[in-house]
Coordinates of N, CA and C in Angstrom, one line a residue:
X1 N 18.6 -66.5 29.7 CA 18.4 -67.7 30.5 C 18.0 -68.9 29.7
X2 N 17.2 -68.7 28.7 CA 16.8 -69.8 27.8 C 18.0 -70.3 27.0
X3 N 18.9 -69.4 26.6 CA 20.1 -69.8 25.9 C 21.0 -70.7 26.8
X4 N 21.1 -70.3 28.1 CA 21.9 -71.1 29.0 C 21.3 -72.5 29.2
X5 N 20.0 -72.6 29.3 CA 19.4 -73.9 29.5 C 19.5 -74.7 28.2
X6 N 19.5 -74.0 27.1 CA 19.7 -74.7 25.8 C 21.1 -75.4 25.7
X7 N 22.2 -74.6 26.2 CA 23.5 -75.1 26.2 C 23.7 -76.3 27.2
X8 N 23.0 -76.2 28.3 CA 23.1 -77.3 29.3 C 22.4 -78.5 28.7
X9 N 21.3 -78.3 28.1 CA 20.5 -79.4 27.5 C 21.4 -80.1 26.4
X10 N 22.0 -79.3 25.5 CA 22.9 -79.8 24.5 C 24.0 -80.6 25.1
X11 N 24.6 -80.1 26.2 CA 25.7 -80.8 26.8 C 25.3 -82.1 27.4
X12 N 24.1 -82.2 28.1 CA 23.6 -83.4 28.7 C 23.2 -84.4 27.6
X13 N 22.7 -83.9 26.5 CA 22.4 -84.8 25.4 C 23.6 -85.4 24.6
X14 N 24.7 -84.7 24.7 CA 25.9 -85.2 24.0 C 26.7 -86.2 24.8
X15 N 26.3 -86.4 26.1 CA 27.0 -87.4 26.9 C 26.6 -88.8 26.5
X16 N 27.5 -89.7 26.7 CA 27.3 -91.1 26.5 C 26.7 -91.8 27.7
X17 N 25.4 -91.8 27.8 CA 24.7 -92.2 29.1 C 24.8 -93.7 29.3
X18 N 24.9 -94.5 28.3 CA 25.1 -95.9 28.5 C 26.5 -96.1 29.2
X19 N 27.5 -95.4 28.8 CA 28.8 -95.5 29.4 C 28.7 -95.0 30.9
X20 N 28.1 -93.9 31.1 CA 28.0 -93.4 32.4 C 27.3 -94.3 33.4
X21 N 26.2 -94.8 33.0 CA 25.4 -95.7 33.9 C 26.1 -97.1 34.2
X22 N 26.7 -97.7 33.1 CA 27.4 -98.9 33.3 C 28.7 -98.7 34.1
X23 N 29.4 -97.6 33.8 CA 30.6 -97.4 34.6 C 30.3 -97.2 36.1
X24 N 29.2 -96.5 36.4 CA 28.9 -96.3 37.8 C 28.5 -97.7 38.5
X25 N 27.8 -98.5 37.8 CA 27.4 -99.8 38.3 C 28.7 -100.7 38.5
X26 N 29.5 -100.7 37.5 CA 30.8 -101.5 37.6 C 31.7 -101.0 38.7
X27 N 31.9 -99.7 38.8 CA 32.7 -99.2 39.8 C 32.2 -99.4 41.2
X28 N 30.9 -99.3 41.4 CA 30.2 -99.5 42.6 C 30.4 -101.0 43.0
X29 N 30.1 -101.9 42.1 CA 30.3 -103.3 42.4 C 31.7 -103.7 42.7
X30 N 32.6 -103.2 42.0 CA 34.0 -103.6 42.3 C 34.6 -103.0 43.5
X31 N 34.0 -101.9 44.0 CA 34.5 -101.2 45.2 C 33.8 -101.6 46.4
X32 N 32.6 -102.2 46.3 CA 31.9 -102.5 47.5 C 31.6 -104.0 47.8
X33 N 32.2 -104.8 47.0 CA 32.0 -106.2 47.2 C 33.4 -106.9 47.3
X34 N 33.6 -108.1 47.3 CA 34.8 -108.8 47.6 C 35.9 -108.6 46.5
X35 N 35.7 -107.8 45.5 CA 36.6 -107.6 44.5 C 37.9 -106.9 45.0
X36 N 37.8 -106.0 45.9 CA 38.9 -105.3 46.5 C 39.8 -106.3 47.2
X37 N 39.2 -107.2 48.0 CA 40.0 -108.2 48.7 C 40.7 -109.1 47.7
X38 N 40.0 -109.5 46.7 CA 40.6 -110.4 45.7 C 41.8 -109.7 45.0
X39 N 41.6 -108.4 44.7 CA 42.7 -107.7 44.0 C 43.9 -107.6 44.9
X40 N 43.7 -107.4 46.2 CA 44.8 -107.4 47.2 C 45.5 -108.7 47.3
X41 N 44.7 -109.8 47.3 CA 45.3 -111.1 47.4 C 46.1 -111.5 46.1
X42 N 45.7 -111.1 45.0 CA 46.4 -111.4 43.7 C 47.6 -110.5 43.5
X43 N 47.4 -109.2 43.6 CA 48.5 -108.3 43.3 C 49.3 -107.7 44.5
X44 N 48.8 -108.0 45.7 CA 49.4 -107.5 46.9 C 49.6 -105.9 46.9
X45 N 48.6 -105.3 46.3 CA 48.5 -103.8 46.3 C 47.2 -103.3 46.9
X46 N 47.4 -102.3 47.7 CA 46.2 -101.6 48.2 C 46.1 -100.3 47.5
X47 N 45.0 -100.1 46.8 CA 44.9 -98.8 46.0 C 43.6 -98.1 46.6
X48 N 43.8 -96.8 46.8 CA 42.6 -96.0 47.3 C 41.5 -96.1 46.4
X49 N 40.3 -95.9 46.9 CA 39.0 -96.1 46.1 C 39.0 -95.1 45.0
X50 N 39.4 -93.9 45.2 CA 39.4 -92.9 44.1 C 40.2 -93.3 42.9
X51 N 41.4 -93.9 43.2 CA 42.3 -94.4 42.1 C 41.7 -95.6 41.4
X52 N 41.1 -96.5 42.2 CA 40.5 -97.7 41.6 C 39.3 -97.2 40.6
X53 N 38.5 -96.3 41.1 CA 37.4 -95.8 40.2 C 38.0 -95.2 38.9
X54 N 39.1 -94.4 39.1 CA 39.7 -93.7 37.9 C 40.2 -94.8 37.0
X55 N 40.9 -95.8 37.5 CA 41.5 -96.9 36.6 C 40.4 -97.6 35.9
X56 N 39.3 -98.0 36.7 CA 38.2 -98.7 36.1 C 37.6 -97.9 35.0
X57 N 37.3 -96.6 35.2 CA 36.7 -95.8 34.2 C 37.6 -95.6 32.9
X58 N 38.9 -95.5 33.2 CA 39.8 -95.3 32.1 C 39.9 -96.6 31.2
X59 N 40.0 -97.7 31.9 CA 40.1 -99.0 31.1 C 38.8 -99.3 30.4
X60 N 37.7 -99.1 31.1 CA 36.4 -99.3 30.5 C 36.1 -98.3 29.3
X61 N 36.6 -97.1 29.4 CA 36.4 -96.1 28.3 C 37.3 -96.5 27.1
X62 N 38.5 -97.0 27.4 CA 39.3 -97.4 26.3 C 38.7 -98.6 25.6
X63 N 38.2 -99.6 26.4 CA 37.6 -100.8 25.8 C 36.4 -100.4 25.0
X64 N 35.5 -99.5 25.5 CA 34.4 -99.0 24.7 C 34.8 -98.3 23.4
X65 N 35.9 -97.6 23.5 CA 36.3 -96.8 22.3 C 36.6 -97.8 21.1
X66 N 37.2 -98.9 21.5 CA 37.5 -99.9 20.4 C 36.3 -100.8 20.1
X67 N 35.6 -101.2 21.1 CA 34.4 -102.0 20.8 C 33.4 -101.3 20.0
X68 N 33.1 -100.1 20.3 CA 32.1 -99.3 19.5 C 32.6 -98.7 18.3
X69 N 33.9 -98.7 18.1 CA 34.5 -98.2 16.9 C 34.3 -96.6 16.8
X70 N 34.6 -96.0 17.9 CA 34.5 -94.5 17.9 C 35.6 -93.9 17.0
X71 N 35.3 -92.8 16.4 CA 36.3 -92.1 15.7 C 37.0 -91.2 16.6
X72 N 38.1 -90.6 16.2 CA 39.0 -89.8 17.0 C 38.2 -88.6 17.6
X73 N 37.3 -88.0 16.8 CA 36.6 -86.8 17.3 C 35.6 -87.2 18.4
X74 N 35.2 -88.5 18.6 CA 34.3 -88.9 19.6 C 35.0 -89.1 21.0
X75 N 36.3 -89.0 21.0 CA 37.0 -89.2 22.3 C 36.6 -88.1 23.3
X76 N 36.4 -86.9 22.8 CA 36.0 -85.8 23.6 C 34.7 -86.1 24.4
X77 N 33.7 -86.6 23.7 CA 32.4 -86.9 24.3 C 32.6 -88.1 25.4
X78 N 33.5 -89.0 25.1 CA 33.7 -90.1 26.0 C 34.5 -89.5 27.3
X79 N 35.4 -88.7 27.1 CA 36.1 -88.0 28.2 C 35.2 -87.2 29.0
X80 N 34.3 -86.4 28.4 CA 33.3 -85.6 29.1 C 32.4 -86.5 29.9
X81 N 32.0 -87.6 29.3 CA 31.1 -88.6 30.0 C 31.8 -89.2 31.2
X82 N 33.1 -89.5 31.0 CA 33.9 -90.0 32.1 C 34.0 -89.0 33.3
X83 N 34.3 -87.8 33.0 CA 34.3 -86.7 34.0 C 33.0 -86.5 34.7
X84 N 31.9 -86.5 33.9 CA 30.6 -86.3 34.5 C 30.2 -87.5 35.4
X85 N 30.6 -88.7 34.9 CA 30.3 -89.9 35.7 C 31.0 -89.9 37.1
X86 N 32.3 -89.5 37.1 CA 33.0 -89.4 38.3 C 32.4 -88.4 39.3
X87 N 32.0 -87.3 38.8 CA 31.4 -86.3 39.7 C 30.0 -86.7 40.1
X88 N 29.2 -87.2 39.2 CA 27.9 -87.7 39.5 C 27.9 -88.8 40.5
X89 N 28.8 -89.8 40.3 CA 28.9 -90.9 41.2 C 29.4 -90.5 42.6
X90 N 30.4 -89.6 42.7 CA 30.9 -89.2 44.0 C 30.0 -88.3 44.7
X91 N 29.5 -87.3 44.1 CA 28.8 -86.2 44.8 C 27.3 -86.6 45.1
X92 N 26.7 -87.3 44.1 CA 25.3 -87.5 44.3 C 24.9 -89.0 44.7
X93 N 25.3 -89.9 43.8 CA 24.9 -91.3 44.0 C 25.5 -91.9 45.2
X94 N 26.8 -91.7 45.5 CA 27.4 -92.4 46.6 C 26.8 -91.9 47.9
X95 N 26.5 -90.6 48.0 CA 25.9 -90.0 49.2 C 24.5 -90.6 49.4
X96 N 23.8 -90.7 48.3 CA 22.4 -91.2 48.4 C 22.4 -92.7 48.8
X97 N 23.3 -93.5 48.1 CA 23.3 -94.9 48.4 C 23.8 -95.2 49.9
X98 N 24.8 -94.4 50.3 CA 25.2 -94.6 51.7 C 24.1 -94.3 52.7
X99 N 23.3 -93.3 52.5 CA 22.2 -93.0 53.4 C 21.1 -94.0 53.2
X100 N 20.9 -94.5 52.0 CA 19.9 -95.5 51.8 C 20.2 -96.9 52.5
X101 N 21.5 -97.3 52.4 CA 21.9 -98.6 53.0 C 22.6 -98.4 54.3
X102 N 22.5 -97.3 54.9 CA 23.1 -97.1 56.2 C 22.6 -98.1 57.3
X103 N 23.5 -98.8 58.0 CA 23.1 -99.8 58.9 C 22.5 -99.2 60.2
X104 N 23.1 -98.1 60.7 CA 22.7 -97.5 61.9 C 22.2 -96.0 61.6
X105 N 21.1 -95.7 62.1 CA 20.7 -94.3 61.9 C 21.5 -93.3 62.7
X106 N 21.8 -92.2 62.2 CA 22.6 -91.2 62.9 C 21.8 -90.6 64.0
X107 N 22.5 -90.4 65.1 CA 21.8 -89.8 66.3 C 21.8 -88.3 66.3

């Protein structure tokens, strides 16, 4: 059991937490404010939220790769952070935020 916890701890420590947190904030902001309407007005495309989040994360990850000067072996950690952020955002954070900012209480 201790060995399993050690592997989980090593995995969580290897993630790029600054990428994860900023990606979640950027994706949440672009999906819940007038950015989607602006995108539709400019490009005349409606894209589902899951695809917008995927595109945002991919573009943001590529930008960070070049900005931070990652080496090729660091791409795996960035991809793992991207996958973790998608799951964390969708399963935990979005449910929590929807309940927190819910306008009407459920009957």
